Amino acid sequence: MEAFACDLDGTLIGPDALLRPRTLAAIAAAREAGIRVIVATGRMFRSVRPYLEQAGVEDPVVCYQGAAVVDPRSGRFLVHEPIPLGVAREAIALLLELGHEPNCYVDDELFVARHTEYSRAYADFQRLPVTEVGDLLAWLERPPTKLVAVGDPAELPALRARLAPHLDGRVFLTTSLPYLLELGRAGVSKGTGLAHVAGAIDLSPAGTVAFGDGENDLDLLAWAGFGVAVEHAHPQLRAAAHWLCPGPEEDGVARVVEAYLDVHSRR
């Protein structure tokens, strides 16, 4: 075994947004055994960094659904694949036309035209500062790392269906949490991000176990040699996984890591 590659929200942490003691202990035990721990998340780097520091994770982290790979110690972006500016502006215009003011990520900071109840809830959940800029289209001068429409989970599938014909092949569209519709550079995914990390630190798919819970984790599990979905995972991910484990409230990832380490300590 070379690495465990883990999604964060819904996989390592639950609604309380906390890394539990058993999970922290399992991460530490894996690292002590010489196994890399790679976090692959849709979050921006500044949002995931406190968890990496708490867990002592020093390997490159996959952020923004794979659009960035970052050195957690220095904060330096090792890979950055933003949305081309023209495509981003077109996507923003479409979202505004459809009644959604997106979150816009530039330079690892979060910008909105104006605060809405959804953007405030999102910022509070991820404990992030948010900057209001007024006219987002007029303000945006550089390619954003990603765009996110935050809204009622019941409304987002229809929004996605409206966007897809206009943006197909030019952005990726995925859901992470039920109230987040995420847009990024075409061809980017957690799988491509993990492949960048693997190339940098010499990991193989066959030596990697990946864990996830969302539609956005499909490429992550597809890249790894063995994929584990948490029990409450998106149906497509459950179907694609080799195995299921309990959710973060029951330290599911920790249980798998512990079981692996226990078996291999006896050999």
Tab-separated table of N, CA and C in Angstrom, residues 86-171:
chain	number	residue	atom	x	y	z
A	86	GLY	N	-12.860	33.906	-20.879
A	86	GLY	CA	-14.043	34.074	-21.723
A	86	GLY	C	-15.138	33.086	-21.385
A	87	VAL	N	-14.758	31.843	-21.127
A	87	VAL	CA	-15.741	30.816	-20.753
A	87	VAL	C	-16.351	31.146	-19.398
A	88	ALA	N	-15.526	31.605	-18.473
A	88	ALA	CA	-16.028	31.954	-17.146
A	88	ALA	C	-17.040	33.090	-17.224
A	89	ARG	N	-16.741	34.079	-18.027
A	89	ARG	CA	-17.681	35.201	-18.154
A	89	ARG	C	-18.996	34.747	-18.773
A	90	GLU	N	-18.910	33.866	-19.761
A	90	GLU	CA	-20.137	33.346	-20.372
A	90	GLU	C	-20.948	32.556	-19.350
A	91	ALA	N	-20.272	31.750	-18.548
A	91	ALA	CA	-20.966	30.966	-17.524
A	91	ALA	C	-21.620	31.865	-16.485
A	92	ILE	N	-20.918	32.906	-16.060
A	92	ILE	CA	-21.494	33.838	-15.091
A	92	ILE	C	-22.725	34.511	-15.666
A	93	ALA	N	-22.640	34.949	-16.920
A	93	ALA	CA	-23.781	35.606	-17.555
A	93	ALA	C	-24.986	34.669	-17.618
A	94	LEU	N	-24.758	33.405	-17.944
A	94	LEU	CA	-25.846	32.433	-17.985
A	94	LEU	C	-26.449	32.222	-16.606
A	95	LEU	N	-25.602	32.105	-15.603
A	95	LEU	CA	-26.104	31.919	-14.248
A	95	LEU	C	-26.938	33.114	-13.794
A	96	LEU	N	-26.463	34.312	-14.093
A	96	LEU	CA	-27.217	35.508	-13.720
A	96	LEU	C	-28.561	35.551	-14.448
A	97	GLU	N	-28.546	35.179	-15.713
A	97	GLU	CA	-29.780	35.151	-16.499
A	97	GLU	C	-30.790	34.176	-15.911
A	98	LEU	N	-30.274	33.100	-15.317
A	98	LEU	CA	-31.137	32.074	-14.727
A	98	LEU	C	-31.419	32.326	-13.249
A	99	GLY	N	-31.020	33.482	-12.755
A	99	GLY	CA	-31.371	33.884	-11.398
A	99	GLY	C	-30.443	33.389	-10.313
A	100	HIS	N	-29.187	33.029	-10.673
A	100	HIS	CA	-28.229	32.543	-9.679
A	100	HIS	C	-26.968	33.397	-9.737
A	101	GLU	N	-26.623	33.992	-8.606
A	101	GLU	CA	-25.393	34.773	-8.514
A	101	GLU	C	-24.304	33.864	-7.962
A	102	PRO	N	-23.292	33.528	-8.766
A	102	PRO	CA	-22.335	32.501	-8.348
A	102	PRO	C	-21.275	32.995	-7.381
A	103	ASN	N	-20.725	32.055	-6.641
A	103	ASN	CA	-19.472	32.283	-5.932
A	103	ASN	C	-18.344	32.195	-6.945
A	104	CYS	N	-17.363	33.069	-6.828
A	104	CYS	CA	-16.262	33.136	-7.784
A	104	CYS	C	-14.940	33.090	-7.012
A	105	TYR	N	-14.060	32.181	-7.396
A	105	TYR	CA	-12.816	31.947	-6.657
A	105	TYR	C	-11.619	32.415	-7.483
A	106	VAL	N	-10.899	33.390	-6.965
A	106	VAL	CA	-9.702	33.921	-7.621
A	106	VAL	C	-8.628	34.092	-6.550
A	107	ASP	N	-7.410	33.596	-6.840
A	107	ASP	CA	-6.287	33.731	-5.905
A	107	ASP	C	-6.613	33.188	-4.514
A	108	ASP	N	-7.345	32.064	-4.490
A	108	ASP	CA	-7.719	31.406	-3.244
A	108	ASP	C	-8.520	32.318	-2.319
A	109	GLU	N	-9.279	33.225	-2.932
A	109	GLU	CA	-10.228	34.052	-2.198
A	109	GLU	C	-11.591	33.935	-2.856
A	110	LEU	N	-12.618	34.193	-2.075
A	110	LEU	CA	-14.004	34.015	-2.529
A	110	LEU	C	-14.670	35.378	-2.722
A	111	PHE	N	-15.258	35.560	-3.922
A	111	PHE	CA	-15.910	36.819	-4.274
A	111	PHE	C	-17.342	36.553	-4.723
A	112	VAL	N	-18.229	37.469	-4.383
A	112	VAL	CA	-19.617	37.423	-4.845
A	112	VAL	C	-20.032	38.826	-5.264
A	113	ALA	N	-21.048	38.906	-6.115
A	113	ALA	CA	-21.581	40.222	-6.472
A	113	ALA	C	-22.191	40.884	-5.247
A	114	ARG	N	-22.991	40.098	-4.568
A	114	ARG	CA	-23.598	40.550	-3.311
A	114	ARG	C	-23.941	39.315	-2.502
A	115	HIS	N	-24.040	39.501	-1.226
A	115	HIS	CA	-24.369	38.376	-0.363
A	115	HIS	C	-25.828	37.968	-0.559
A	116	THR	N	-26.064	36.656	-0.550
A	116	THR	CA	-27.414	36.106	-0.504
A	116	THR	C	-27.485	35.197	0.721
A	117	GLU	N	-28.666	34.728	1.026
A	117	GLU	CA	-28.782	33.809	2.168
A	117	GLU	C	-27.938	32.561	1.946
A	118	TYR	N	-27.823	32.146	0.666
A	118	TYR	CA	-27.058	30.943	0.369
A	118	TYR	C	-25.555	31.202	0.476
A	119	SER	N	-25.094	32.347	-0.009
A	119	SER	CA	-23.655	32.617	0.080
A	119	SER	C	-23.231	32.809	1.532
A	120	ARG	N	-24.106	33.401	2.340
A	120	ARG	CA	-23.772	33.563	3.756
A	120	ARG	C	-23.707	32.207	4.461
A	121	ALA	N	-24.674	31.336	4.144
A	121	ALA	CA	-24.667	30.011	4.758
A	121	ALA	C	-23.416	29.236	4.352
A	122	TYR	N	-23.030	29.358	3.083
A	122	TYR	CA	-21.837	28.675	2.584
A	122	TYR	C	-20.583	29.210	3.275
A	123	ALA	N	-20.483	30.522	3.385
A	123	ALA	CA	-19.316	31.132	4.025
A	123	ALA	C	-19.241	30.757	5.502
A	124	ASP	N	-20.397	30.711	6.163
A	124	ASP	CA	-20.411	30.334	7.579
A	124	ASP	C	-19.996	28.885	7.751
A	125	PHE	N	-20.477	28.004	6.862
A	125	PHE	CA	-20.153	26.581	6.947
A	125	PHE	C	-18.658	26.346	6.778
A	126	GLN	N	-18.060	27.030	5.811
A	126	GLN	CA	-16.638	26.816	5.558
A	126	GLN	C	-15.753	27.817	6.301
A	127	ARG	N	-16.372	28.697	7.093
A	127	ARG	CA	-15.634	29.663	7.921
A	127	ARG	C	-14.688	30.501	7.068
A	128	LEU	N	-15.268	31.112	6.034
A	128	LEU	CA	-14.479	31.854	5.059
A	128	LEU	C	-14.888	33.313	5.008
A	129	PRO	N	-13.927	34.209	4.796
A	129	PRO	CA	-14.291	35.586	4.460
A	129	PRO	C	-14.785	35.644	3.020
A	130	VAL	N	-15.744	36.493	2.764
A	130	VAL	CA	-16.298	36.653	1.423
A	130	VAL	C	-16.298	38.135	1.077
A	131	THR	N	-15.854	38.467	-0.140
A	131	THR	CA	-15.782	39.862	-0.568
A	131	THR	C	-16.858	40.150	-1.595
A	132	GLU	N	-17.668	41.173	-1.317
A	132	GLU	CA	-18.677	41.616	-2.285
A	132	GLU	C	-18.030	42.591	-3.269
A	133	VAL	N	-18.292	42.397	-4.569
A	133	VAL	CA	-17.641	43.229	-5.586
A	133	VAL	C	-18.633	43.973	-6.481
A	134	GLY	N	-19.927	43.812	-6.231
A	134	GLY	CA	-20.893	44.467	-7.105
A	134	GLY	C	-21.065	43.699	-8.402
A	135	ASP	N	-20.868	44.366	-9.524
A	135	ASP	CA	-21.026	43.732	-10.836
A	135	ASP	C	-19.881	42.737	-11.051
A	136	LEU	N	-20.183	41.447	-10.922
A	136	LEU	CA	-19.145	40.426	-10.993
A	136	LEU	C	-18.515	40.358	-12.379
A	137	LEU	N	-19.326	40.500	-13.412
A	137	LEU	CA	-18.788	40.445	-14.776
A	137	LEU	C	-17.837	41.608	-15.051
A	138	ALA	N	-18.193	42.780	-14.573
A	138	ALA	CA	-17.319	43.938	-14.775
A	138	ALA	C	-16.048	43.822	-13.944
A	139	TRP	N	-16.167	43.197	-12.772
A	139	TRP	CA	-15.031	43.080	-11.868
A	139	TRP	C	-14.021	42.029	-12.327
A	140	LEU	N	-14.505	40.926	-12.889
A	140	LEU	CA	-13.640	39.787	-13.180
A	140	LEU	C	-12.673	40.095	-14.321
A	141	GLU	N	-11.379	40.053	-14.028
A	141	GLU	CA	-10.355	40.340	-15.033
A	141	GLU	C	-9.376	39.191	-15.231
A	142	ARG	N	-9.445	38.183	-14.351
A	142	ARG	CA	-8.531	37.052	-14.455
A	142	ARG	C	-9.316	35.745	-14.370
A	143	PRO	N	-8.785	34.683	-14.947
A	143	PRO	CA	-9.516	33.414	-14.934
A	143	PRO	C	-9.762	32.920	-13.513
A	144	PRO	N	-11.002	32.590	-13.170
A	144	PRO	CA	-11.282	32.060	-11.834
A	144	PRO	C	-10.956	30.570	-11.752
A	145	THR	N	-10.578	30.134	-10.566
A	145	THR	CA	-10.278	28.717	-10.381
A	145	THR	C	-11.534	27.879	-10.510
A	146	LYS	N	-12.635	28.361	-9.954
A	146	LYS	CA	-13.918	27.691	-10.166
A	146	LYS	C	-15.050	28.666	-9.864
A	147	LEU	N	-16.250	28.282	-10.283
A	147	LEU	CA	-17.483	28.992	-9.986
A	147	LEU	C	-18.425	28.016	-9.291
A	148	VAL	N	-19.234	28.516	-8.383
A	148	VAL	CA	-20.180	27.658	-7.678
A	148	VAL	C	-21.527	28.359	-7.572
A	149	ALA	N	-22.567	27.669	-7.990
A	149	ALA	CA	-23.934	28.129	-7.752
A	149	ALA	C	-24.419	27.461	-6.474
A	150	VAL	N	-24.815	28.274	-5.511
A	150	VAL	CA	-25.303	27.764	-4.233
A	150	VAL	C	-26.805	27.985	-4.193
A	151	GLY	N	-27.557	26.905	-3.943
A	151	GLY	CA	-29.001	27.075	-3.964
A	151	GLY	C	-29.740	25.891	-3.376
A	152	ASP	N	-31.050	25.948	-3.477
A	152	ASP	CA	-31.932	24.882	-2.999
A	152	ASP	C	-31.613	23.595	-3.753
A	153	PRO	N	-31.313	22.495	-3.046
A	153	PRO	CA	-31.006	21.238	-3.735
A	153	PRO	C	-32.076	20.803	-4.730
A	154	ALA	N	-33.322	21.185	-4.471
A	154	ALA	CA	-34.396	20.797	-5.381
A	154	ALA	C	-34.333	21.555	-6.706
A	155	GLU	N	-33.656	22.710	-6.717
A	155	GLU	CA	-33.603	23.538	-7.922
A	155	GLU	C	-32.359	23.278	-8.779
A	156	LEU	N	-31.312	22.742	-8.172
A	156	LEU	CA	-30.035	22.669	-8.879
A	156	LEU	C	-30.028	21.691	-10.070
A	157	PRO	N	-30.728	20.554	-10.012
A	157	PRO	CA	-30.732	19.699	-11.212
A	157	PRO	C	-31.281	20.409	-12.449
A	158	ALA	N	-32.326	21.219	-12.277
A	158	ALA	CA	-32.880	21.959	-13.416
A	158	ALA	C	-31.900	23.017	-13.904
A	159	LEU	N	-31.217	23.666	-12.974
A	159	LEU	CA	-30.203	24.656	-13.356
A	159	LEU	C	-29.094	23.982	-14.149
A	160	ARG	N	-28.660	22.835	-13.689
A	160	ARG	CA	-27.605	22.098	-14.390
A	160	ARG	C	-28.055	21.742	-15.806
A	161	ALA	N	-29.281	21.309	-15.937
A	161	ALA	CA	-29.798	20.941	-17.257
A	161	ALA	C	-29.867	22.139	-18.188
A	162	ARG	N	-30.121	23.321	-17.639
A	162	ARG	CA	-30.167	24.540	-18.461
A	162	ARG	C	-28.767	24.966	-18.889
A	163	LEU	N	-27.790	24.770	-18.021
A	163	LEU	CA	-26.422	25.197	-18.320
A	163	LEU	C	-25.719	24.259	-19.305
A	164	ALA	N	-25.979	22.986	-19.162
A	164	ALA	CA	-25.193	21.982	-19.886
A	164	ALA	C	-25.142	22.193	-21.397
A	165	PRO	N	-26.263	22.454	-22.078
A	165	PRO	CA	-26.177	22.603	-23.543
A	165	PRO	C	-25.291	23.768	-23.987
A	166	HIS	N	-25.208	24.806	-23.165
A	166	HIS	CA	-24.419	25.984	-23.526
A	166	HIS	C	-22.928	25.804	-23.214
A	167	LEU	N	-22.630	25.000	-22.203
A	167	LEU	CA	-21.253	24.925	-21.706
A	167	LEU	C	-20.630	23.550	-21.890
A	168	ASP	N	-21.352	22.627	-22.491
A	168	ASP	CA	-20.863	21.258	-22.638
A	168	ASP	C	-19.499	21.231	-23.321
A	169	GLY	N	-18.564	20.523	-22.710
A	169	GLY	CA	-17.226	20.395	-23.273
A	169	GLY	C	-16.292	21.552	-22.962
A	170	ARG	N	-16.819	22.611	-22.355
A	170	ARG	CA	-15.977	23.778	-22.051
A	170	ARG	C	-15.803	23.996	-20.552
A	171	VAL	N	-16.661	23.384	-19.736
A	171	VAL	CA	-16.489	23.364	-18.283
A	171	VAL	C	-16.883	21.972	-17.794
